[in-house]
Coordinates of C-alpha atoms and ligand atoms in Angstrom, one line a residue:
Chain B
M1 CA 0.2 0.0 0.1
E2 CA 3.1 2.3 0.3
N3 CA 2.5 3.2 -3.3
A4 CA -1.1 3.9 -3.3
L5 CA -0.5 7.5 -4.1
D6 CA 1.4 6.4 -7.3
L7 CA -1.5 4.0 -8.1
L8 CA -3.9 6.6 -7.9
A9 CA -2.0 9.4 -9.7
L10 CA -3.9 11.3 -12.2
Q11 CA -1.0 10.5 -14.9
P12 CA -0.5 7.0 -16.0
P13 CA 0.9 4.8 -14.8
G14 CA -1.5 5.7 -12.1
W15 CA -5.1 5.1 -12.5
G16 CA -6.7 8.3 -11.0
G17 CA -7.3 9.7 -14.3
N18 CA -9.2 6.6 -15.6
L19 CA -11.2 6.8 -12.3
L20 CA -12.0 10.3 -12.9
R21 CA -13.0 9.8 -16.4
G22 CA -15.2 6.9 -15.2
L23 CA -16.8 9.4 -12.7
L24 CA -17.5 11.8 -15.3
S25 CA -19.1 9.3 -17.5
T26 CA -21.2 8.1 -14.4
I27 CA -22.2 11.6 -13.8
Q28 CA -23.1 12.2 -17.4
I29 CA -25.3 9.2 -17.9
A30 CA -26.9 9.7 -14.5
L31 CA -27.8 13.4 -15.5
G32 CA -29.0 12.2 -18.7
A33 CA -31.1 9.3 -17.5
Y34 CA -32.4 11.4 -14.6
A35 CA -33.7 14.3 -17.0
L36 CA -35.3 11.7 -19.2
G37 CA -36.8 9.8 -16.4
L38 CA -38.4 13.0 -15.1
C39 CA -39.9 13.8 -18.3
I40 CA -41.3 10.4 -18.8
G41 CA -42.6 10.3 -15.2
F42 CA -44.1 13.9 -15.3
C43 CA -46.0 12.8 -18.4
G44 CA -47.0 9.5 -17.1
A45 CA -48.3 11.1 -14.0
L46 CA -50.5 13.3 -16.0
G47 CA -51.6 10.6 -18.2
K48 CA -52.5 8.2 -15.2
L49 CA -54.4 11.1 -13.4
Y50 CA -56.3 12.6 -16.6
G51 CA -55.8 10.0 -19.3
G52 CA -58.5 7.8 -20.9
P53 CA -58.7 4.1 -20.1
V54 CA -56.3 2.8 -22.8
L55 CA -53.6 5.2 -21.8
R56 CA -54.0 4.8 -18.2
W57 CA -53.9 1.1 -18.6
S58 CA -50.8 1.1 -20.8
L59 CA -49.3 3.3 -18.0
E60 CA -50.0 1.0 -15.2
F61 CA -48.6 -1.8 -17.3
Y62 CA -45.4 0.1 -18.0
T63 CA -44.7 1.1 -14.2
T64 CA -45.7 -2.3 -12.8
L65 CA -43.7 -4.2 -15.3
I66 CA -40.4 -2.0 -14.8
R67 CA -40.7 -2.0 -11.1
A68 CA -41.2 -5.8 -11.0
V69 CA -38.2 -6.9 -13.0
P70 CA -34.6 -6.6 -11.5
E71 CA -32.9 -3.8 -13.1
L72 CA -29.9 -5.7 -14.2
I73 CA -32.1 -7.7 -16.2
L74 CA -33.9 -4.8 -17.6
I75 CA -30.6 -3.4 -18.8
L76 CA -29.4 -6.3 -20.4
L77 CA -32.8 -6.6 -22.2
L78 CA -33.2 -3.3 -23.1
Y79 CA -29.4 -2.6 -24.3
Y80 CA -29.5 -6.1 -26.3
A81 CA -32.9 -6.1 -27.4
G82 CA -33.0 -2.4 -28.1
T83 CA -29.7 -2.6 -30.3
D84 CA -31.2 -5.6 -32.1
L85 CA -34.5 -4.0 -32.8
L86 CA -32.9 -0.8 -33.8
N87 CA -30.7 -2.8 -36.3
T88 CA -33.6 -4.8 -37.5
V89 CA -35.4 -1.8 -38.4
R90 CA -32.3 -0.3 -40.0
G91 CA -31.8 -3.4 -42.0
S92 CA -35.3 -3.8 -43.3
M93 CA -34.7 -0.2 -44.6
G94 CA -31.5 -1.1 -46.1
W95 CA -29.4 0.8 -44.0
D96 CA -26.1 -0.5 -42.4
R97 CA -25.9 -1.7 -39.0
V98 CA -24.7 0.6 -36.3
D99 CA -23.1 0.2 -33.1
I100 CA -25.2 2.4 -30.5
D101 CA -23.0 4.9 -28.6
G102 CA -22.7 3.7 -24.9
L103 CA -23.6 6.9 -23.5
W104 CA -26.9 7.3 -25.4
A105 CA -27.6 3.8 -24.8
G106 CA -27.2 4.2 -21.1
I107 CA -29.2 7.1 -20.8
Y108 CA -32.1 5.7 -22.7
V109 CA -32.1 2.4 -21.0
I110 CA -31.7 3.8 -17.3
G111 CA -34.1 7.0 -18.2
F112 CA -36.7 4.6 -19.3
V113 CA -36.3 2.6 -16.0
Q114 CA -36.5 5.8 -13.9
G115 CA -39.5 7.0 -15.6
A116 CA -41.5 4.3 -14.1
Y117 CA -40.5 5.2 -10.5
S118 CA -40.9 8.9 -11.0
T119 CA -44.3 8.4 -12.6
E120 CA -45.4 6.9 -9.4
V121 CA -43.7 9.7 -7.2
F122 CA -45.2 12.7 -9.3
R123 CA -48.6 10.9 -9.2
G124 CA -48.5 10.6 -5.6
A125 CA -47.3 14.3 -5.2
M126 CA -49.9 15.8 -7.5
R127 CA -52.8 14.1 -5.6
A128 CA -51.3 15.4 -2.3
V129 CA -52.0 19.0 -3.4
S130 CA -54.9 20.3 -1.6
N131 CA -58.2 20.8 -3.4
D132 CA -58.7 23.9 -1.6
Q133 CA -55.7 25.6 -3.4
V134 CA -57.2 24.2 -6.7
E135 CA -60.5 25.5 -6.1
A136 CA -59.0 28.9 -5.6
A137 CA -57.5 28.6 -8.9
K138 CA -60.6 27.7 -10.7
S139 CA -62.6 30.2 -8.9
V140 CA -60.5 33.2 -10.4
G141 CA -60.9 31.6 -14.0
M142 CA -57.8 29.8 -14.7
S143 CA -57.5 27.4 -17.5
P144 CA -56.7 23.9 -16.6
V145 CA -53.1 24.3 -18.1
M146 CA -52.4 27.6 -16.5
M147 CA -53.7 26.0 -13.2
H148 CA -51.1 23.3 -13.2
R149 CA -48.4 25.5 -14.3
R150 CA -49.1 28.2 -11.5
I151 CA -50.5 26.4 -8.8
I152 CA -50.4 22.5 -8.9
I153 CA -47.0 21.9 -10.1
P154 CA -45.4 24.3 -7.7
L155 CA -47.3 22.9 -4.9
M156 CA -46.7 19.3 -5.7
L157 CA -42.8 19.9 -5.8
P158 CA -42.3 19.9 -2.2
F159 CA -44.1 16.6 -2.0
A160 CA -42.2 15.1 -4.9
L161 CA -38.8 16.2 -3.8
P162 CA -37.8 13.6 -1.3
G163 CA -38.8 10.7 -3.6
L164 CA -37.0 12.5 -6.6
A165 CA -33.9 12.9 -4.4
N166 CA -34.0 9.2 -3.6
L167 CA -34.4 8.4 -7.3
W168 CA -31.3 10.5 -8.5
L169 CA -29.2 8.6 -5.8
I170 CA -30.3 5.5 -7.4
T171 CA -29.8 6.7 -10.9
T172 CA -25.9 7.5 -9.9
K173 CA -25.7 3.9 -8.5
D174 CA -27.7 2.2 -11.5
T175 CA -25.1 3.5 -13.8
A176 CA -22.7 0.8 -12.4
L177 CA -25.1 -1.8 -14.0
L178 CA -23.9 -0.6 -17.3
A179 CA -20.5 -2.2 -16.6
V180 CA -22.1 -5.4 -17.9
V181 CA -22.9 -4.2 -21.2
G182 CA -19.3 -2.8 -21.4
F183 CA -19.6 0.8 -21.0
S184 CA -16.7 2.2 -19.3
E185 CA -18.3 4.3 -16.3
L186 CA -16.8 4.4 -12.8
A187 CA -17.5 0.9 -11.8
L188 CA -15.7 -0.6 -15.1
E189 CA -12.9 1.6 -14.8
T190 CA -12.4 0.7 -11.2
R191 CA -12.6 -3.1 -12.0
Q192 CA -10.1 -2.5 -14.8
A193 CA -7.6 -0.8 -12.6
A194 CA -8.0 -3.4 -9.8
G195 CA -7.5 -6.3 -12.2
A196 CA -4.6 -4.9 -13.8
T197 CA -2.7 -3.9 -10.5
K198 CA -4.3 -6.6 -7.9
E199 CA -5.0 -3.8 -5.7
Y200 CA -8.7 -4.6 -5.2
L201 CA -9.1 -3.1 -1.8
L202 CA -7.4 0.1 -2.7
F203 CA -9.6 0.8 -6.0
F204 CA -12.8 -0.3 -4.8
L205 CA -12.3 2.2 -1.7
A206 CA -11.2 4.8 -4.0
A207 CA -14.6 4.3 -6.2
G208 CA -16.7 4.0 -3.0
T209 CA -15.3 7.3 -1.9
L210 CA -16.2 9.0 -5.2
Y211 CA -19.8 7.6 -5.2
L212 CA -19.9 8.9 -1.7
L213 CA -18.7 12.2 -2.4
L214 CA -21.2 12.4 -5.3
T215 CA -24.1 11.8 -3.0
L216 CA -22.8 14.2 -0.5
V217 CA -22.8 17.0 -2.9
S218 CA -26.3 15.8 -4.2
N219 CA -27.6 15.8 -0.8
L220 CA -26.5 19.3 -0.3
L221 CA -28.1 20.6 -3.6
F222 CA -31.3 18.9 -2.8
G223 CA -31.3 20.4 0.6
L224 CA -31.0 23.9 -0.8
L225 CA -33.7 23.0 -3.5
E226 CA -36.1 21.9 -0.9
K227 CA -35.6 25.0 1.4
R228 CA -36.5 27.0 -1.8
L229 CA -39.5 25.1 -2.7
R230 CA -40.8 25.1 0.9
R231 CA -40.1 28.9 1.3
G232 CA -44.1 29.4 1.8
E233 CA -44.4 26.9 4.6
A234 CA -44.7 27.6 8.3
R235 CA -41.5 27.6 9.9
V236 CA -41.1 24.7 12.4
T237 CA -38.9 25.4 15.3
Chain Q
M1 CA -74.3 42.2 -24.9
T2 CA -77.5 41.8 -23.3
T3 CA -78.4 44.4 -20.5
S4 CA -80.1 43.1 -17.5
S5 CA -81.0 45.0 -14.0
Y6 CA -79.9 41.6 -12.4
A7 CA -76.2 41.1 -11.9
I8 CA -76.7 37.5 -11.1
E9 CA -79.9 35.5 -11.7
L10 CA -80.3 31.5 -10.8
R11 CA -83.4 29.9 -12.3
Q12 CA -84.9 26.5 -10.9
L13 CA -81.5 25.5 -9.9
R14 CA -81.2 21.8 -8.6
K15 CA -78.4 19.8 -7.5
S16 CA -78.2 16.2 -6.4
F17 CA -75.4 14.2 -4.9
G18 CA -76.0 10.6 -6.0
S19 CA -79.6 10.1 -5.0
V20 CA -79.7 12.9 -2.4
E21 CA -81.2 16.2 -3.7
V22 CA -79.5 19.0 -1.9
L23 CA -80.9 22.0 -3.9
K24 CA -84.6 21.7 -5.1
D25 CA -85.7 24.3 -7.5
V26 CA -83.9 27.4 -6.0
S27 CA -84.6 30.7 -8.1
L28 CA -83.0 33.6 -7.1
A29 CA -81.8 37.2 -8.5
A30 CA -79.7 39.9 -7.3
R31 CA -80.0 43.3 -8.6
K32 CA -76.9 45.3 -9.3
G33 CA -75.4 46.5 -5.8
E34 CA -77.8 44.4 -3.9
V35 CA -76.4 42.4 -0.8
I36 CA -78.2 39.2 -0.1
S37 CA -77.6 37.1 2.9
L38 CA -78.3 33.6 2.8
I39 CA -79.0 31.7 6.2
G40 CA -80.1 28.4 7.4
S41 CA -79.1 25.5 9.4
S42 CA -76.0 23.2 8.6
G43 CA -76.7 20.8 5.6
S44 CA -79.5 23.1 4.2
G45 CA -77.6 23.7 0.9
K46 CA -76.0 27.0 1.4
S47 CA -72.6 26.2 0.3
T48 CA -73.8 24.0 -2.5
L49 CA -75.7 26.8 -3.7
L50 CA -72.9 29.2 -4.0
R51 CA -70.5 26.8 -5.3
C52 CA -73.1 25.8 -8.1
I53 CA -73.1 29.6 -9.3
N54 CA -69.2 29.4 -10.4
L55 CA -69.5 25.8 -11.3
L56 CA -67.2 24.4 -8.5
E57 CA -70.2 22.1 -8.3
N58 CA -72.1 21.1 -11.3
P59 CA -75.8 21.6 -10.9
T60 CA -78.2 18.7 -12.0
A61 CA -80.7 21.3 -13.6
G62 CA -81.3 25.0 -14.0
E63 CA -79.8 28.2 -15.6
I64 CA -77.3 30.7 -14.3
L65 CA -77.0 34.1 -15.7
L66 CA -74.5 36.8 -15.0
N67 CA -75.5 40.4 -16.2
G68 CA -78.2 38.7 -18.3
E69 CA -75.7 36.4 -20.3
T70 CA -76.7 32.9 -19.8
L71 CA -74.1 30.3 -18.8
L72 CA -73.9 27.6 -21.5
L73 CA -74.2 24.3 -19.9
R74 CA -74.5 20.8 -21.3
K75 CA -75.1 17.4 -19.8
G76 CA -72.0 15.6 -18.3
K77 CA -71.1 12.9 -16.0
S78 CA -71.4 14.9 -12.8
G79 CA -74.4 16.9 -13.8
L80 CA -74.5 20.1 -15.9
E81 CA -71.0 21.1 -17.1
A82 CA -69.7 24.1 -18.8
A83 CA -70.3 23.9 -22.6
N84 CA -67.9 26.5 -23.5
R85 CA -64.8 26.4 -21.1
R86 CA -63.6 29.8 -22.1
Q87 CA -67.2 31.3 -21.2
A88 CA -67.1 29.4 -17.9
E89 CA -63.6 30.9 -17.0
R90 CA -64.7 34.4 -17.8
F91 CA -67.9 33.8 -15.6
R92 CA -65.6 32.5 -12.8
S93 CA -63.2 35.6 -13.4
K94 CA -66.3 38.0 -12.8
L95 CA -67.4 36.0 -9.7
G96 CA -65.2 36.8 -6.8
M97 CA -65.3 33.7 -4.3
V98 CA -64.1 33.9 -0.6
F99 CA -63.9 30.6 0.8
Q100 CA -64.4 29.6 4.7
S101 CA -60.9 28.4 5.0
F102 CA -59.4 31.2 2.9
N103 CA -57.5 29.1 0.2
L104 CA -54.6 31.3 -0.1
W105 CA -52.0 29.9 -2.4
Q106 CA -49.4 28.7 -0.1
H107 CA -46.5 29.0 -2.2
M108 CA -46.9 32.6 -2.9
T109 CA -46.7 35.9 -0.9
V110 CA -49.8 37.9 -0.2
L111 CA -49.0 40.3 -3.0
Q112 CA -48.2 37.5 -5.3
N113 CA -51.7 36.1 -4.5
V114 CA -53.6 39.2 -5.1
M115 CA -51.8 39.9 -8.6
E116 CA -51.9 36.3 -9.8
G117 CA -55.5 36.5 -11.1
P118 CA -55.2 39.9 -12.9
V119 CA -52.0 39.2 -14.4
R120 CA -52.4 35.6 -15.8
V121 CA -56.1 35.5 -16.1
L122 CA -56.8 39.0 -17.1
K123 CA -53.4 39.4 -18.8
R124 CA -52.9 43.0 -17.5
T125 CA -49.5 44.3 -17.1
K126 CA -47.5 43.6 -13.9
A127 CA -46.9 47.2 -13.4
D128 CA -50.7 48.4 -13.5
V129 CA -51.7 45.3 -11.4
H130 CA -48.9 46.1 -8.8
K131 CA -50.0 49.4 -7.9
E132 CA -53.6 48.4 -7.6
A133 CA -52.8 45.3 -5.6
V134 CA -50.7 47.4 -3.1
A135 CA -53.7 49.8 -2.8
L136 CA -56.3 47.0 -2.2
L137 CA -54.1 45.4 0.4
E138 CA -53.7 48.6 2.3
R139 CA -57.4 49.1 2.3
V140 CA -57.8 45.9 3.9
G141 CA -55.2 46.7 6.4
L142 CA -52.3 44.5 4.9
G143 CA -50.2 47.2 3.8
E144 CA -47.4 45.8 6.0
K145 CA -47.9 42.2 5.0
L146 CA -47.2 42.4 1.2
Y147 CA -44.3 39.8 1.3
A148 CA -45.6 37.9 4.0
Y149 CA -46.7 34.2 3.2
P150 CA -50.0 32.9 4.3
S151 CA -48.6 30.4 6.5
Q152 CA -47.2 33.6 8.5
M153 CA -50.3 35.3 8.9
S154 CA -53.4 35.0 11.4
G155 CA -56.7 33.7 10.0
G156 CA -58.2 37.2 10.1
Q157 CA -55.3 38.4 8.1
Q158 CA -55.4 35.8 5.6
Q159 CA -59.3 36.2 5.1
R160 CA -58.7 39.8 4.6
A161 CA -55.9 38.9 1.8
A162 CA -58.4 36.6 0.4
I163 CA -61.1 39.3 -0.1
A164 CA -58.3 41.4 -1.9
R165 CA -57.5 38.5 -4.1
A166 CA -61.0 38.4 -5.3
L167 CA -61.5 41.9 -5.5
A168 CA -58.3 42.3 -7.6
M169 CA -60.3 40.5 -10.4
Q170 CA -62.8 43.4 -10.4
P171 CA -65.5 41.1 -10.2
D172 CA -69.3 41.9 -10.8
V173 CA -70.6 39.7 -7.9
M174 CA -68.9 38.8 -4.7
L175 CA -69.6 35.1 -3.2
F176 CA -68.7 34.9 0.5
D177 CA -69.1 31.3 1.9
E178 CA -69.2 31.7 5.8
P179 CA -66.1 34.0 5.5
T180 CA -65.6 34.1 9.4
S181 CA -66.6 30.6 10.6
A182 CA -63.0 29.4 10.6
L183 CA -61.8 32.3 12.6
D184 CA -61.1 32.7 16.3
P185 CA -63.9 35.1 17.8
E186 CA -61.4 37.9 18.2
L187 CA -60.7 38.0 14.5
V188 CA -64.2 38.1 13.2
G189 CA -64.7 41.8 13.8
E190 CA -61.8 42.8 11.4
V191 CA -63.1 40.8 8.5
L192 CA -66.8 41.9 8.9
Q193 CA -65.6 45.4 8.8
V194 CA -64.1 44.8 5.4
I195 CA -67.3 43.0 4.1
R196 CA -69.3 46.0 5.5
A197 CA -67.3 48.4 3.7
L198 CA -67.9 46.6 0.5
A199 CA -71.6 46.5 0.8
D200 CA -71.6 50.2 1.7
E201 CA -69.7 50.8 -1.6
G202 CA -72.7 49.2 -3.5
R203 CA -71.1 45.7 -4.5
T204 CA -73.4 43.0 -5.5
M205 CA -73.0 40.4 -2.8
L206 CA -74.3 36.9 -1.8
L207 CA -73.2 36.1 1.6
V208 CA -73.4 33.0 3.4
T209 CA -73.2 33.5 7.1
H210 CA -74.1 32.5 10.6
E211 CA -73.6 36.3 11.8
M212 CA -77.1 37.0 12.2
R213 CA -76.6 40.5 13.6
F214 CA -74.2 41.3 11.0
A215 CA -76.5 40.0 8.2
R216 CA -79.3 42.1 9.6
E217 CA -77.2 45.2 9.3
V218 CA -75.7 44.9 6.0
S219 CA -78.3 42.9 3.8
D220 CA -80.8 44.3 1.7
R221 CA -82.5 40.9 1.5
V222 CA -82.0 37.7 3.5
I223 CA -82.9 34.4 2.3
Y224 CA -83.6 31.4 4.6
L225 CA -82.8 28.2 3.1
H226 CA -84.1 24.9 4.4
N227 CA -83.5 21.4 3.1
G228 CA -82.5 22.9 -0.3
Q229 CA -85.4 24.9 -0.7
I230 CA -86.0 28.7 -0.1
E231 CA -88.4 28.6 2.9
E232 CA -88.7 32.4 3.4
E233 CA -87.2 35.5 2.0
G234 CA -87.4 39.2 2.9
T235 CA -85.9 42.3 4.0
P236 CA -83.9 41.7 7.2
D237 CA -86.5 43.6 9.4
Q238 CA -89.1 41.2 8.0
L239 CA -87.2 38.1 8.3
F240 CA -85.4 38.6 11.8
G241 CA -88.3 40.8 13.1
N242 CA -91.4 39.1 12.1
P243 CA -90.6 35.6 10.2
K244 CA -93.7 34.1 8.7
S245 CA -92.7 30.4 8.8
D246 CA -92.5 28.7 12.0
R247 CA -89.1 26.9 11.1
C248 CA -87.5 30.2 10.2
R249 CA -88.6 31.9 13.4
T250 CA -87.2 28.9 15.3
F251 CA -83.9 29.2 13.3
V252 CA -83.5 32.9 13.8
S253 CA -84.6 32.8 17.5
S254 CA -82.1 29.8 18.1
I255 CA -79.2 31.9 17.0
H256 CA -78.3 35.1 19.1
S257 CA -75.4 36.9 17.8
Ligands
LIG301 N1 -69.2 16.8 -2.3 C1 -70.5 16.1 -1.7 N2 -70.9 14.9 -1.9 C2 -72.0 14.4 -1.1 N3 -72.7 15.2 -0.6 C3 -72.5 16.5 -0.2 C4 -71.3 17.1 -1.1 N4 -71.1 18.2 -0.5 C5 -72.2 18.5 0.3 N5 -73.1 17.4 0.5 C6 -74.4 17.4 1.3 O1 -75.2 18.3 0.8 C7 -75.9 19.0 1.8 C8 -75.6 20.3 1.6 O2 -74.3 20.6 2.0 P1 -74.0 22.1 2.2 O3 -72.4 22.2 2.3 O4 -74.4 22.9 0.9 O5 -74.6 22.7 3.5 P2 -74.5 24.2 4.2 O6 -75.8 24.9 4.2 O7 -73.5 24.7 3.7 O8 -74.0 23.7 5.6 P3 -73.0 24.4 6.5 O9 -73.8 25.6 7.4 O10 -72.7 23.4 7.6 O11 -72.0 24.8 5.8 C9 -75.3 18.3 2.9 O12 -76.3 17.2 3.4 C10 -74.0 17.6 2.7 O13 -73.8 16.3 3.4
LIG302 MG1 -71.5 25.6 4.1

């Protein structure tokens, strides 16, 4: 362990640079997937609350299925099946096969999974908004769209935030599952560094520390956001 | 545009919740500037009547007219629904509703609550509305509370802010549903004072209240509702001084305030 610092050095032969590049990929995928998941989740919640029977039933199927199946299997399934499907379609159009960029594939796959969870978070939060607040909006003549934009969404966010913060942390860790499809994010970079040097403990501790730092920074940011969103609420002292 | 001497008119309004008929053929018309108090025991349908006027409840049958214009209704799942959403929204914007539990938007300051409707619904410029909103809030005694959030204010202050919010829409008719019932006794006076000032300046108002003395003082006409029907109506002196129906007499004498 005396050469731990050399092993973690940013320049080769140290592996620190690889780890940081891995962390960067992890953050990129997590941000992209989370954003996609939020979009799916928000639309999904609206669909579940206001959609017709067919839409509601489809969304129920989506959220139930995704939440029932282990994420690792979903990722393998969506990644390989998704690539296959795309290439089949391309083939039938007479186009060449493509290798899907790992970053985008990761974002789509994890975003799709996250969407199911955030659909439920948003749906619950919207239902938690007091009907009094909604009736006040109706009574001044707001249209349904404006009522959502100005009243319901701002009021439901504080309810959604704890759940959404949780989902963000899960997203950052789900990215590690992409190692199985060969995408070089933090987990895969760590495994490679550890394998090459046989310093398993050192590198996995280093990776663990990076994930921990990511979590701590995230908590800080979500804490600030929550304070801002709850600014109208009674101070509890 | 039709002209009518009535600001608001209800014709043969009915409302059922499931199989229970809560309003049975209620007709009522308020002239411009008239203050009408609705009284009656709990469950007689006062709130439901008020809420049907701006379609917070869907009536089962009947007609609603604002300044002579008929609200377009069509059969829907839960009764008569707005046939033309924009018209219904326009009606609502001209009916200032004040709720028993204030219903101020919790995520906005008092000033934002008051400005929201005029800016977003009436599409007026923020600068104009700001001036008016501040003046309105000063008028209801909240000049010092412009940037307070509802949760930081007393019930009486919240209700006065809610009245200012309704007034900011420059409504043709104000609807009050027991505006002081959720307040501590010592806060009732400050809210009644604001409502009285509105009555004095000639606003058309429908007021559901249990404050009998207040109703007697400010109303032009009092309507006693029983079991979803108008059992008796008249001037305050008639209705409180010499009620014709036994039920109304019992009700009026049972409440001393
Ligand atoms: N959403 C609803 N679903 C079913 N029944 C309802 C609903 N709202 C009101 N009712 C019933 O309608 C009747 C009239 O209620 P309403 O609230 O209009 O009475 P009220 O005169 O305002 O009484 P209070 O003085 O207690 O406010 C009551 O019997 C009540 O139980
Ligand atoms: Mg009531």
